[in-house]
């Protein structure tokens, strides 16, 4: 919150951070504080049920409301196109820190996962699933307001009862659904879902460089044990050409 006076990461030293307990989350936040000249002495504490099962958080649809505004924590990780838009919509002012502003690369989020056995045994199911998803994202890209209306009418979740907020959220993120957008005169308005090796490589290199990737005993894992090319594939995407 802007009222906290925490207007840059290094001021999180000695402050509370409500954590989802993501695999690399706390280490990334600590590194961000250090990159800004701080010590990284952040008071990490876990969100109840990772933030997803707590009634108060689910009702608000935001940990900003259930933790920061309730003085249960000083900071947390948010999705800016959801919780930041919601906060602004409600008149709550936030100080936002982005990873790239403090020298921290990032991969992709959220991502779709599939087992290798599924890819081997049912490749057409995977292709059809991704094709359907692409159609949905392209529709939302072209029709963000209508997409918001459909979401509210079909999901019927308590956090989705404010249509004006959902519309604002969609308007803030819909242009991110497709990448490599070209000029309006071209029929190809962009591609959906394609991941880049360079982005993955920078992310993985950073995690190893900072000793963030460790085994269950906390021992650093050798860099050569992870082959970045094996972490993702664009093969099954409907618009992908190698």
Coordinates of C-alpha atoms in Angstrom, one line a residue, residues 55-65 82-83 86 157-159 165:
X55 CA -12.8 -17.6 2.9
X56 CA -11.9 -14.0 3.3
X57 CA -9.4 -14.1 0.4
X58 CA -11.8 -16.0 -1.9
X59 CA -14.7 -13.6 -1.1
X60 CA -12.6 -10.6 -2.0
X61 CA -10.7 -12.3 -4.8
X62 CA -7.5 -10.5 -3.7
X63 CA -4.9 -10.9 -1.0
X64 CA -4.6 -7.1 -1.1
X65 CA -7.9 -6.8 0.6
X82 CA -6.3 -8.6 -11.5
X83 CA -5.4 -7.5 -8.0
X86 CA -9.2 -4.4 -8.4
X157 CA -18.0 -16.8 -8.3
X158 CA -18.4 -14.2 -5.5
X159 CA -15.2 -12.5 -6.6
X165 CA -14.1 -4.5 -12.4

